[in-house]
């Protein structure tokens, strides 16, 4: 399958700082990437859809000014958590959509574990 | 009604058992469905895609019932390494964003 990387894998920061997470599709181009958040023992919740060259589409209840998304190229999307607070501590996972013979498949990055102190 | 619903389990089964999970979806127009496996503190990994009536890959079989709007995942001859959370996902919206179920936990014991 296709490979998606995320960086950093884990980050610890102080409350009030901003954290940038990168998501890269390594062996394919992805016009669309997705950002998810997963709290312990809960399922993945979609935060936003990232589209190359245009503004991201945010899910209801997700603050676009707090979670800044930039999809500057066909292989890179970034999520910046601005002014992070302890309640933003979570597992952030991106996925990139690849079109193949069978249709479309989303491949996930390894995730970024964020801890805000 | 949630777009995608799963029985959270946990399902505790002995090695060698056959176990089945169901996932119901609300959008009758959905054309594709996915089963992902997620290990603790890891990202989901694609297990199977279902585009028609079903799919089979070794010990794993996924079946689609459009009339009742559910997909099932059958695991035969369970292994200890099958212990994980199994997530059902259905595309939704213009970008085919994936909507995930809450996941079903499977624990296979010796």
mmCIF file of C-alpha atoms in Angstrom:
data_model
loop_
_atom_site.group_PDB
_atom_site.id
_atom_site.type_symbol
_atom_site.label_atom_id
_atom_site.label_comp_id
_atom_site.label_asym_id
_atom_site.label_seq_id
_atom_site.Cartn_x
_atom_site.Cartn_y
_atom_site.Cartn_z
ATOM 1 C CA UNK A 1 0.000 0.000 0.000
ATOM 2 C CA UNK A 2 0.863 3.671 -0.193
ATOM 3 C CA UNK A 3 2.972 5.305 2.494
ATOM 4 C CA UNK A 4 2.034 8.363 4.498
ATOM 5 C CA UNK A 5 4.373 9.901 7.035
ATOM 6 C CA UNK A 6 3.749 12.299 9.887
ATOM 7 C CA UNK A 7 6.131 14.452 11.816
ATOM 8 C CA UNK A 8 6.672 14.740 14.705
ATOM 9 C CA UNK A 9 5.509 11.430 16.138
ATOM 10 C CA UNK A 10 5.056 12.960 19.552
ATOM 11 C CA UNK A 11 5.324 16.415 21.026
ATOM 12 C CA UNK A 12 5.074 17.891 24.481
ATOM 13 C CA UNK A 13 4.513 21.608 24.744
ATOM 14 C CA UNK A 14 3.500 24.258 27.216
ATOM 15 C CA UNK A 15 0.018 25.695 27.247
ATOM 16 C CA UNK A 16 -0.279 28.674 24.922
ATOM 17 C CA UNK A 17 2.286 27.585 22.372
ATOM 18 C CA UNK A 18 1.582 26.547 18.791
ATOM 19 C CA UNK A 19 2.426 23.168 17.368
ATOM 20 C CA UNK A 20 2.790 22.274 13.693
ATOM 21 C CA UNK A 21 2.238 18.731 12.452
ATOM 22 C CA UNK A 22 3.266 17.663 8.957
ATOM 23 C CA UNK A 23 1.611 14.974 6.868
ATOM 24 C CA UNK A 24 3.339 13.717 3.726
ATOM 25 C CA UNK A 25 2.345 11.220 1.063
ATOM 26 C CA UNK A 26 5.665 9.624 0.179
ATOM 27 C CA UNK A 27 4.982 7.684 -2.991
ATOM 28 C CA UNK A 28 1.869 9.221 -4.459
ATOM 29 C CA UNK A 29 0.253 12.585 -4.958
ATOM 30 C CA UNK A 30 -2.723 13.445 -2.838
ATOM 31 C CA UNK A 31 -4.967 16.334 -3.756
ATOM 32 C CA UNK A 32 -7.011 15.580 -0.690
ATOM 33 C CA UNK A 33 -5.831 14.782 2.791
ATOM 34 C CA UNK A 34 -7.805 14.455 5.993
ATOM 35 C CA UNK A 35 -7.042 15.313 9.597
ATOM 36 C CA UNK A 36 -8.489 13.262 12.426
ATOM 37 C CA UNK A 37 -8.285 13.422 16.182
ATOM 38 C CA UNK A 38 -8.661 10.477 18.513
ATOM 39 C CA UNK A 39 -9.093 10.698 22.271
ATOM 40 C CA UNK A 40 -8.322 7.655 24.430
ATOM 41 C CA UNK A 41 -10.740 4.763 23.917
ATOM 42 C CA UNK A 42 -12.722 6.733 21.357
ATOM 43 C CA UNK A 43 -12.965 6.474 17.611
ATOM 44 C CA UNK A 44 -11.407 8.728 15.027
ATOM 45 C CA UNK A 45 -13.189 12.020 14.630
ATOM 46 C CA UNK A 46 -12.708 13.875 11.376
ATOM 47 C CA UNK A 47 -11.569 17.443 11.957
ATOM 48 C CA UNK A 48 -11.143 18.772 8.449
ATOM 49 C CA UNK A 49 -10.598 17.971 4.806
ATOM 50 C CA UNK A 50 -7.457 19.490 3.353
ATOM 51 C CA UNK A 51 -7.444 20.314 -0.354
ATOM 52 C CA UNK A 52 -4.338 21.216 -2.305
ATOM 53 C CA UNK A 53 -4.445 24.814 -3.404
ATOM 54 C CA UNK A 54 -7.645 25.759 -1.623
ATOM 55 C CA UNK A 55 -9.062 26.327 1.824
ATOM 56 C CA UNK A 56 -9.696 23.414 4.096
ATOM 57 C CA UNK A 57 -13.213 22.290 4.892
ATOM 58 C CA UNK A 58 -13.809 21.988 8.619
ATOM 59 C CA UNK A 59 -16.264 19.713 10.370
ATOM 60 C CA UNK A 60 -18.912 21.189 12.578
ATOM 61 C CA UNK A 61 -17.551 22.210 15.947
ATOM 62 C CA UNK A 62 -13.913 22.425 14.837
ATOM 63 C CA UNK A 63 -12.486 25.939 15.132
ATOM 64 C CA UNK A 64 -10.725 26.853 11.903
ATOM 65 C CA UNK A 65 -8.780 29.660 13.563
ATOM 66 C CA UNK A 66 -7.427 27.293 16.166
ATOM 67 C CA UNK A 67 -6.574 24.423 13.847
ATOM 68 C CA UNK A 68 -4.869 25.964 10.836
ATOM 69 C CA UNK A 69 -4.506 23.720 7.828
ATOM 70 C CA UNK A 70 -2.272 24.351 4.859
ATOM 71 C CA UNK A 71 -2.048 22.037 1.852
ATOM 72 C CA UNK A 72 0.661 23.733 -0.134
ATOM 73 C CA UNK A 73 1.668 20.860 -2.381
ATOM 74 C CA UNK A 74 0.353 17.546 -3.654
ATOM 75 C CA UNK A 75 2.374 15.669 -1.055
ATOM 76 C CA UNK A 76 2.247 17.859 2.038
ATOM 77 C CA UNK A 77 -0.444 19.082 4.381
ATOM 78 C CA UNK A 78 0.228 20.757 7.713
ATOM 79 C CA UNK A 79 -1.957 21.168 10.776
ATOM 80 C CA UNK A 80 -1.049 23.887 13.250
ATOM 81 C CA UNK A 81 -2.646 23.794 16.667
ATOM 82 C CA UNK A 82 -2.528 27.418 17.766
ATOM 83 C CA UNK A 83 -2.418 28.455 21.404
ATOM 84 C CA UNK A 84 -2.626 24.862 22.528
ATOM 85 C CA UNK A 85 -4.326 24.011 25.796
ATOM 86 C CA UNK A 86 -4.361 20.792 27.822
ATOM 87 C CA UNK A 87 -7.734 19.816 26.360
ATOM 88 C CA UNK A 88 -6.068 19.750 22.919
ATOM 89 C CA UNK A 89 -3.922 16.835 24.066
ATOM 90 C CA UNK A 90 -4.831 13.995 21.763
ATOM 91 C CA UNK A 91 -3.682 11.665 19.009
ATOM 92 C CA UNK A 92 -3.747 13.516 15.694
ATOM 93 C CA UNK A 93 -3.779 11.357 12.569
ATOM 94 C CA UNK A 94 -3.735 12.386 8.955
ATOM 95 C CA UNK A 95 -4.726 10.375 5.941
ATOM 96 C CA UNK A 96 -4.143 10.843 2.245
ATOM 97 C CA UNK A 97 -6.509 9.701 -0.424
ATOM 98 C CA UNK A 98 -5.192 7.676 -3.322
ATOM 99 C CA UNK A 99 -7.152 6.770 -6.404
ATOM 100 C CA UNK A 100 -6.502 3.266 -7.637
ATOM 101 C CA UNK A 101 -8.136 0.665 -9.866
ATOM 102 C CA UNK A 102 -10.698 -0.277 -7.274
ATOM 103 C CA UNK A 103 -11.679 3.241 -6.422
ATOM 104 C CA UNK A 104 -10.341 5.441 -3.673
ATOM 105 C CA UNK A 105 -8.442 4.361 -0.600
ATOM 106 C CA UNK A 106 -7.302 6.400 2.362
ATOM 107 C CA UNK A 107 -3.941 5.622 3.844
ATOM 108 C CA UNK A 108 -3.110 6.852 7.319
ATOM 109 C CA UNK A 109 0.004 8.374 8.730
ATOM 110 C CA UNK A 110 1.426 6.952 11.968
ATOM 111 C CA UNK A 111 -0.105 9.745 14.016
ATOM 112 C CA UNK A 112 1.209 12.469 16.273
ATOM 113 C CA UNK A 113 0.679 12.278 19.988
ATOM 114 C CA UNK A 114 0.315 15.760 21.441
ATOM 115 C CA UNK A 115 0.572 16.472 25.136
ATOM 116 C CA UNK A 116 -0.048 20.011 26.292
ATOM 117 C CA UNK A 117 1.092 20.784 29.818
ATOM 118 C CA UNK B 1 -29.111 7.851 14.112
ATOM 119 C CA UNK B 2 -25.325 7.827 13.711
ATOM 120 C CA UNK B 3 -23.952 7.511 10.209
ATOM 121 C CA UNK B 4 -21.911 4.452 11.127
ATOM 122 C CA UNK B 5 -22.545 2.246 14.128
ATOM 123 C CA UNK B 6 -20.638 -0.677 15.536
ATOM 124 C CA UNK B 7 -20.937 -2.911 18.541
ATOM 125 C CA UNK B 8 -18.029 -1.764 20.740
ATOM 126 C CA UNK B 9 -17.485 -5.208 22.241
ATOM 127 C CA UNK B 10 -15.158 -6.343 23.587
ATOM 128 C CA UNK B 11 -15.354 -9.719 21.966
ATOM 129 C CA UNK B 12 -13.294 -12.194 23.954
ATOM 130 C CA UNK B 13 -12.699 -15.372 21.971
ATOM 131 C CA UNK B 14 -10.310 -18.321 22.207
ATOM 132 C CA UNK B 15 -7.706 -19.021 19.571
ATOM 133 C CA UNK B 16 -9.164 -20.811 16.600
ATOM 134 C CA UNK B 17 -12.645 -19.381 17.039
ATOM 135 C CA UNK B 18 -14.675 -17.715 14.336
ATOM 136 C CA UNK B 19 -15.925 -14.256 15.164
ATOM 137 C CA UNK B 20 -18.089 -11.800 13.267
ATOM 138 C CA UNK B 21 -18.649 -8.086 13.665
ATOM 139 C CA UNK B 22 -21.414 -6.025 12.165
ATOM 140 C CA UNK B 23 -21.437 -2.403 11.105
ATOM 141 C CA UNK B 24 -24.580 -0.525 10.132
ATOM 142 C CA UNK B 25 -24.634 2.600 8.016
ATOM 143 C CA UNK B 26 -27.338 5.176 7.441
ATOM 144 C CA UNK B 27 -26.625 6.436 3.919
ATOM 145 C CA UNK B 28 -28.302 4.050 1.505
ATOM 146 C CA UNK B 29 -26.397 5.615 -1.397
ATOM 147 C CA UNK B 30 -22.985 4.526 -0.073
ATOM 148 C CA UNK B 31 -21.065 2.533 -2.653
ATOM 149 C CA UNK B 32 -17.875 1.562 -0.886
ATOM 150 C CA UNK B 33 -16.997 0.401 2.578
ATOM 151 C CA UNK B 34 -13.826 -0.235 4.478
ATOM 152 C CA UNK B 35 -12.619 -2.248 7.421
ATOM 153 C CA UNK B 36 -9.566 -0.951 9.242
ATOM 154 C CA UNK B 37 -7.594 -2.540 12.014
ATOM 155 C CA UNK B 38 -6.162 -0.371 14.758
ATOM 156 C CA UNK B 39 -3.703 -1.592 17.327
ATOM 157 C CA UNK B 40 -3.332 0.207 20.629
ATOM 158 C CA UNK B 41 -1.736 3.660 20.205
ATOM 159 C CA UNK B 42 -1.186 3.086 16.489
ATOM 160 C CA UNK B 43 -2.784 4.399 13.318
ATOM 161 C CA UNK B 44 -5.557 2.486 11.527
ATOM 162 C CA UNK B 45 -4.379 0.127 8.810
ATOM 163 C CA UNK B 46 -6.603 -0.877 5.926
ATOM 164 C CA UNK B 47 -7.771 -4.450 6.246
ATOM 165 C CA UNK B 48 -10.339 -4.792 3.489
ATOM 166 C CA UNK B 49 -12.263 -2.727 0.961
ATOM 167 C CA UNK B 50 -15.770 -3.699 -0.073
ATOM 168 C CA UNK B 51 -17.239 -2.367 -3.296
ATOM 169 C CA UNK B 52 -19.810 -4.997 -4.218
ATOM 170 C CA UNK B 53 -21.360 -7.853 -2.309
ATOM 171 C CA UNK B 54 -18.270 -8.822 -0.440
ATOM 172 C CA UNK B 55 -14.575 -9.541 -0.322
ATOM 173 C CA UNK B 56 -12.393 -12.331 1.000
ATOM 174 C CA UNK B 57 -8.742 -12.328 1.952
ATOM 175 C CA UNK B 58 -7.454 -15.430 3.650
ATOM 176 C CA UNK B 59 -9.139 -15.814 7.032
ATOM 177 C CA UNK B 60 -11.016 -12.548 6.625
ATOM 178 C CA UNK B 61 -14.328 -12.155 4.817
ATOM 179 C CA UNK B 62 -16.329 -8.970 4.486
ATOM 180 C CA UNK B 63 -19.931 -9.104 3.353
ATOM 181 C CA UNK B 64 -22.268 -6.331 2.346
ATOM 182 C CA UNK B 65 -26.013 -6.410 2.849
ATOM 183 C CA UNK B 66 -27.429 -3.383 1.055
ATOM 184 C CA UNK B 67 -31.039 -4.155 1.878
ATOM 185 C CA UNK B 68 -30.358 -4.033 5.597
ATOM 186 C CA UNK B 69 -27.545 -1.516 5.267
ATOM 187 C CA UNK B 70 -24.822 -3.333 7.103
ATOM 188 C CA UNK B 71 -21.440 -4.806 6.415
ATOM 189 C CA UNK B 72 -19.936 -7.622 8.368
ATOM 190 C CA UNK B 73 -16.409 -8.797 9.003
ATOM 191 C CA UNK B 74 -15.833 -12.485 9.623
ATOM 192 C CA UNK B 75 -12.561 -13.733 11.041
ATOM 193 C CA UNK B 76 -11.953 -17.454 10.912
ATOM 194 C CA UNK B 77 -9.404 -19.422 12.918
ATOM 195 C CA UNK B 78 -8.628 -16.460 15.180
ATOM 196 C CA UNK B 79 -5.017 -15.856 16.115
ATOM 197 C CA UNK B 80 -3.636 -14.080 19.154
ATOM 198 C CA UNK B 81 -2.280 -11.469 16.755
ATOM 199 C CA UNK B 82 -5.808 -10.642 15.622
ATOM 200 C CA UNK B 83 -6.397 -8.874 18.937
ATOM 201 C CA UNK B 84 -7.068 -5.249 18.003
ATOM 202 C CA UNK B 85 -9.854 -2.776 17.425
ATOM 203 C CA UNK B 86 -11.662 -3.139 14.124
ATOM 204 C CA UNK B 87 -13.044 0.044 12.617
ATOM 205 C CA UNK B 88 -15.711 0.236 9.983
ATOM 206 C CA UNK B 89 -15.602 3.282 7.684
ATOM 207 C CA UNK B 90 -18.000 4.636 5.081
ATOM 208 C CA UNK B 91 -17.278 7.505 2.676
ATOM 209 C CA UNK B 92 -19.518 10.537 2.974
ATOM 210 C CA UNK B 93 -19.851 13.888 1.310
ATOM 211 C CA UNK B 94 -18.299 15.448 -1.749
ATOM 212 C CA UNK B 95 -14.715 14.592 -0.823
ATOM 213 C CA UNK B 96 -15.602 11.053 0.213
ATOM 214 C CA UNK B 97 -14.393 11.763 3.697
ATOM 215 C CA UNK B 98 -14.439 8.627 5.807
ATOM 216 C CA UNK B 99 -16.855 8.399 8.680
ATOM 217 C CA UNK B 100 -15.720 5.854 11.214
ATOM 218 C CA UNK B 101 -17.683 3.716 13.560
ATOM 219 C CA UNK B 102 -16.664 3.604 17.191
ATOM 220 C CA UNK B 103 -14.755 0.381 16.593
ATOM 221 C CA UNK B 104 -15.135 -3.141 17.903
ATOM 222 C CA UNK B 105 -12.515 -4.500 20.260
ATOM 223 C CA UNK B 106 -11.421 -8.079 19.774
ATOM 224 C CA UNK B 107 -9.365 -9.962 22.339
ATOM 225 C CA UNK B 108 -8.171 -13.437 21.350
ATOM 226 C CA UNK B 109 -6.933 -15.516 24.262
ATOM 227 C CA UNK B 110 -4.968 -18.798 24.350
#
